[in-house]
Tab-separated table of C-alpha atoms in Angstrom:
chain	number	residue	atom	x	y	z
A	1101	UNK	CA	0.000	0.000	0.000
A	1102	UNK	CA	1.435	3.309	-1.040
A	1103	UNK	CA	1.852	6.018	1.624
A	1104	UNK	CA	1.645	9.729	1.032
A	1105	UNK	CA	4.905	11.620	1.421
A	1106	UNK	CA	4.978	14.941	3.217
A	1107	UNK	CA	6.917	17.763	1.692
A	1108	UNK	CA	8.474	20.412	3.917
A	1109	UNK	CA	7.614	23.960	3.037
A	1110	UNK	CA	10.455	26.410	3.420
A	1111	UNK	CA	9.681	29.347	5.686
A	1112	UNK	CA	9.832	32.687	3.951
A	1113	UNK	CA	13.034	34.587	4.561
A	1114	UNK	CA	12.722	37.572	6.874
A	1115	UNK	CA	14.700	40.679	6.182
A	1116	UNK	CA	16.793	41.796	9.140
A	1117	UNK	CA	17.267	45.514	9.541
A	1118	UNK	CA	19.531	46.874	12.276
A	1119	UNK	CA	19.702	50.608	12.698
A	1120	UNK	CA	23.074	52.272	13.026
A	1121	UNK	CA	23.887	53.446	16.571
A	1122	UNK	CA	22.781	57.019	17.207
A	1123	UNK	CA	24.665	58.060	20.326
A	1124	UNK	CA	24.387	61.655	21.454
A	1125	UNK	CA	25.754	63.724	24.309
A	1126	UNK	CA	23.887	65.756	26.885
A	1127	UNK	CA	25.189	68.004	29.675
A	1128	UNK	CA	23.106	68.255	32.848
A	1129	UNK	CA	23.944	70.695	35.650
A	1130	UNK	CA	23.011	69.485	39.120
A	1131	UNK	CA	23.136	70.990	42.614
A	1132	UNK	CA	22.845	69.086	45.881
A	1133	UNK	CA	19.713	69.517	47.983
A	1134	UNK	CA	21.113	67.271	50.735
A	1135	UNK	CA	24.648	66.530	51.957
A	1136	UNK	CA	26.788	64.181	49.875
A	1137	UNK	CA	28.833	61.529	51.688
A	1138	UNK	CA	31.415	59.547	49.713
A	1139	UNK	CA	33.419	56.466	50.635
A	1140	UNK	CA	36.258	55.194	48.499
A	1141	UNK	CA	37.745	51.865	49.526
A	1142	UNK	CA	41.189	52.889	50.742
A	1143	UNK	CA	44.455	51.516	49.413
A	1144	UNK	CA	45.491	50.672	52.977
A	1145	UNK	CA	42.401	48.512	53.487
A	1146	UNK	CA	43.144	46.659	50.253
A	1147	UNK	CA	46.756	46.086	51.331
A	1148	UNK	CA	45.624	44.779	54.727
A	1149	UNK	CA	43.176	42.369	53.094
A	1150	UNK	CA	45.890	41.102	50.781
A	1151	UNK	CA	48.363	40.652	53.633
A	1152	UNK	CA	45.774	38.696	55.628
A	1153	UNK	CA	44.978	36.427	52.694
A	1154	UNK	CA	48.663	35.853	51.929
A	1155	UNK	CA	49.337	34.973	55.573
A	1156	UNK	CA	46.540	32.405	55.596
A	1157	UNK	CA	45.679	30.790	58.932
A	1158	UNK	CA	48.724	32.356	60.580
A	1159	UNK	CA	47.094	35.782	60.263
A	1160	UNK	CA	44.458	34.943	62.910
A	1161	UNK	CA	46.989	34.352	65.683
A	1162	UNK	CA	48.937	37.516	64.866
A	1163	UNK	CA	45.934	39.823	64.525
A	1164	UNK	CA	46.346	43.077	66.452
A	1165	UNK	CA	44.048	46.076	66.617
A	1166	UNK	CA	45.851	49.203	65.481
A	1167	UNK	CA	44.767	52.650	66.689
A	1168	UNK	CA	42.316	54.297	64.306
A	1169	UNK	CA	43.587	57.423	62.516
A	1170	UNK	CA	40.404	59.362	61.787
A	1171	UNK	CA	42.170	62.057	59.774
A	1172	UNK	CA	43.745	59.439	57.513
A	1173	UNK	CA	40.418	57.632	57.124
A	1174	UNK	CA	38.801	60.915	56.115
A	1175	UNK	CA	41.423	61.673	53.460
A	1176	UNK	CA	41.555	58.113	52.122
A	1177	UNK	CA	37.775	57.973	51.662
A	1178	UNK	CA	37.830	60.869	49.175
A	1179	UNK	CA	37.758	60.365	45.425
A	1180	UNK	CA	40.692	62.448	44.157
A	1181	UNK	CA	41.659	62.530	40.479
A	1182	UNK	CA	45.115	62.317	38.944
A	1183	UNK	CA	44.900	66.100	38.487
A	1184	UNK	CA	44.090	66.685	42.164
A	1185	UNK	CA	40.406	67.653	42.082
A	1186	UNK	CA	37.750	65.860	44.122
A	1187	UNK	CA	34.827	64.028	42.582
A	1188	UNK	CA	32.129	61.377	42.690
A	1189	UNK	CA	32.290	57.872	41.248
A	1190	UNK	CA	30.636	58.173	37.808
A	1191	UNK	CA	28.968	54.789	38.258
A	1192	UNK	CA	26.913	56.231	41.140
A	1193	UNK	CA	24.840	58.268	38.679
A	1194	UNK	CA	24.502	55.480	36.114
A	1195	UNK	CA	23.520	52.918	38.738
A	1196	UNK	CA	21.085	55.402	40.232
A	1197	UNK	CA	19.457	56.036	36.846
A	1198	UNK	CA	19.136	52.303	36.200
A	1199	UNK	CA	17.536	51.860	39.623
A	1200	UNK	CA	15.120	54.741	38.943
A	1201	UNK	CA	13.756	52.800	35.961
A	1202	UNK	CA	11.822	50.647	38.437
A	1203	UNK	CA	9.604	53.646	39.196
A	1204	UNK	CA	8.626	54.201	35.563
A	1205	UNK	CA	8.313	50.656	34.250
A	1206	UNK	CA	11.332	50.860	31.926
A	1207	UNK	CA	13.304	47.618	31.725
A	1208	UNK	CA	16.513	47.890	33.710
A	1209	UNK	CA	18.228	45.476	31.321
A	1210	UNK	CA	17.498	47.922	28.497
A	1211	UNK	CA	18.676	50.880	30.576
A	1212	UNK	CA	22.085	49.238	31.020
A	1213	UNK	CA	22.590	49.532	27.257
A	1214	UNK	CA	20.890	52.894	26.731
A	1215	UNK	CA	23.244	55.380	28.403
A	1216	UNK	CA	26.449	55.968	30.318
A	1217	UNK	CA	27.888	58.788	32.410
A	1218	UNK	CA	31.165	60.035	30.978
A	1219	UNK	CA	34.171	60.462	33.260
A	1220	UNK	CA	35.844	63.839	33.769
A	1221	UNK	CA	38.911	62.044	35.078
A	1222	UNK	CA	40.070	58.994	37.001
A	1223	UNK	CA	40.838	58.253	40.640
A	1224	UNK	CA	44.550	58.496	41.353
A	1225	UNK	CA	44.465	55.400	43.588
A	1226	UNK	CA	42.140	52.836	41.998
A	1227	UNK	CA	41.506	54.365	38.554
A	1228	UNK	CA	37.742	54.659	39.070
A	1229	UNK	CA	35.940	57.000	36.604
A	1230	UNK	CA	35.008	60.262	38.313
A	1231	UNK	CA	32.577	63.130	37.830
A	1232	UNK	CA	34.219	66.344	38.984
A	1233	UNK	CA	32.655	68.326	41.815
A	1234	UNK	CA	32.357	71.890	40.519
A	1235	UNK	CA	31.439	73.088	44.027
A	1236	UNK	CA	31.873	71.643	47.483
A	1237	UNK	CA	34.397	71.397	50.320
A	1238	UNK	CA	34.659	68.169	52.288
A	1239	UNK	CA	34.320	68.141	56.055
A	1240	UNK	CA	35.014	65.267	58.415
A	1241	UNK	CA	31.771	63.485	59.324
A	1242	UNK	CA	31.676	60.807	61.997
A	1243	UNK	CA	28.769	58.462	62.666
A	1244	UNK	CA	28.223	55.247	64.660
A	1245	UNK	CA	27.341	52.201	62.557
A	1246	UNK	CA	26.572	48.585	63.398
A	1247	UNK	CA	28.818	46.004	61.738
A	1248	UNK	CA	27.588	42.704	60.330
A	1249	UNK	CA	28.621	41.078	63.631
A	1250	UNK	CA	26.371	43.461	65.580
A	1251	UNK	CA	29.249	45.459	67.056
A	1252	UNK	CA	28.868	49.243	66.947
A	1253	UNK	CA	31.771	51.015	65.269
A	1254	UNK	CA	32.580	54.665	64.592
A	1255	UNK	CA	33.111	55.552	60.927
A	1256	UNK	CA	34.624	58.682	59.428
A	1257	UNK	CA	33.619	59.884	55.949
A	1258	UNK	CA	34.004	63.012	53.800
A	1259	UNK	CA	30.771	65.029	53.705
A	1260	UNK	CA	30.000	67.825	51.241
A	1261	UNK	CA	27.134	69.853	52.713
A	1262	UNK	CA	26.824	71.985	49.584
A	1263	UNK	CA	27.900	70.544	46.252
A	1264	UNK	CA	27.365	70.734	42.511
A	1265	UNK	CA	28.513	68.960	39.353
A	1266	UNK	CA	28.016	68.811	35.597
A	1267	UNK	CA	27.054	65.412	34.198
A	1268	UNK	CA	27.958	64.490	30.631
A	1269	UNK	CA	25.584	61.772	29.468
A	1270	UNK	CA	26.156	59.625	26.384
A	1271	UNK	CA	22.832	58.075	25.355
A	1272	UNK	CA	21.316	56.042	22.534
A	1273	UNK	CA	18.758	58.312	20.862
A	1274	UNK	CA	17.109	55.235	19.379
A	1275	UNK	CA	16.205	54.065	22.884
A	1276	UNK	CA	15.757	57.277	24.869
A	1277	UNK	CA	15.225	60.933	24.001
A	1278	UNK	CA	17.126	63.817	25.590
A	1279	UNK	CA	13.964	64.687	27.526
A	1280	UNK	CA	13.790	61.097	28.800
A	1281	UNK	CA	17.355	61.368	30.076
A	1282	UNK	CA	16.710	64.660	31.858
A	1283	UNK	CA	13.625	63.230	33.558
A	1284	UNK	CA	15.492	60.058	34.513
A	1285	UNK	CA	18.362	61.990	36.104
A	1286	UNK	CA	15.794	64.172	37.856
A	1287	UNK	CA	14.320	61.037	39.438
A	1288	UNK	CA	17.781	60.012	40.619
A	1289	UNK	CA	18.062	63.336	42.428
A	1290	UNK	CA	14.559	63.221	43.892
A	1291	UNK	CA	14.089	59.523	44.697
A	1292	UNK	CA	17.290	57.492	44.504
A	1293	UNK	CA	20.217	59.650	45.613
A	1294	UNK	CA	23.935	58.900	45.342
A	1295	UNK	CA	26.682	58.059	47.795
A	1296	UNK	CA	26.440	56.901	51.402
A	1297	UNK	CA	23.110	57.209	53.206
A	1298	UNK	CA	21.082	57.656	50.022
A	1299	UNK	CA	17.349	56.800	50.105
A	1300	UNK	CA	17.883	53.848	47.733
A	1301	UNK	CA	20.681	52.346	49.832
A	1302	UNK	CA	20.964	48.555	49.589
A	1303	UNK	CA	21.940	48.229	53.256
A	1304	UNK	CA	19.245	50.411	54.852
A	1305	UNK	CA	16.433	52.890	54.242
A	1306	UNK	CA	19.073	55.608	54.002
A	1307	UNK	CA	19.585	58.939	55.732
A	1308	UNK	CA	18.269	61.163	52.970
A	1309	UNK	CA	21.781	62.038	51.761
A	1310	UNK	CA	22.931	62.433	48.159
A	1311	UNK	CA	19.800	64.093	46.753
A	1312	UNK	CA	20.041	66.828	44.120
A	1313	UNK	CA	18.131	68.975	41.649
A	1314	UNK	CA	18.700	69.893	38.018
A	1315	UNK	CA	19.531	73.570	37.509
């Protein structure tokens, strides 16, 4: 008995069209409406961690508590560029803008590809990209904090009570408009914040630090 043979139909070819990247630049002037507190991981802390890891188990028996130099902690926590000016980690603004996308229903995975905050310079210690502070003088701020072990410790950080900066944003105009970017950065300043004690802090509800307005 003969059986019918099935013939496969070839799917029609689909034309693929990928637009050329359309990256543009936008400058946004901001001014702090709340104090800014920064905290760079110091070179000394990195060296101590490395020494402990290199020593292995022997490090536990030789562990001694050195006196805390609050002035040194204050200076080491600053972000200072190769040229000598003080700034903010550029990633703080980008991460804040990505986080703000939760409030508007824009996919955070898309936001990661849509824009970046350009660096004005780089940290002289760890090479981190920095946004330059156009205004602001750091003062020594001390606050008690509770460590992961539950022990209360006293921390010293640079605080800028009044501060300002100019952000240079590189964005994909095919994904976001310039008006979208301005509104997104505005939400960072009003809802998310940057630096230590910001409202959107991962470790706590924040202290209301790091907020700003567009001027």
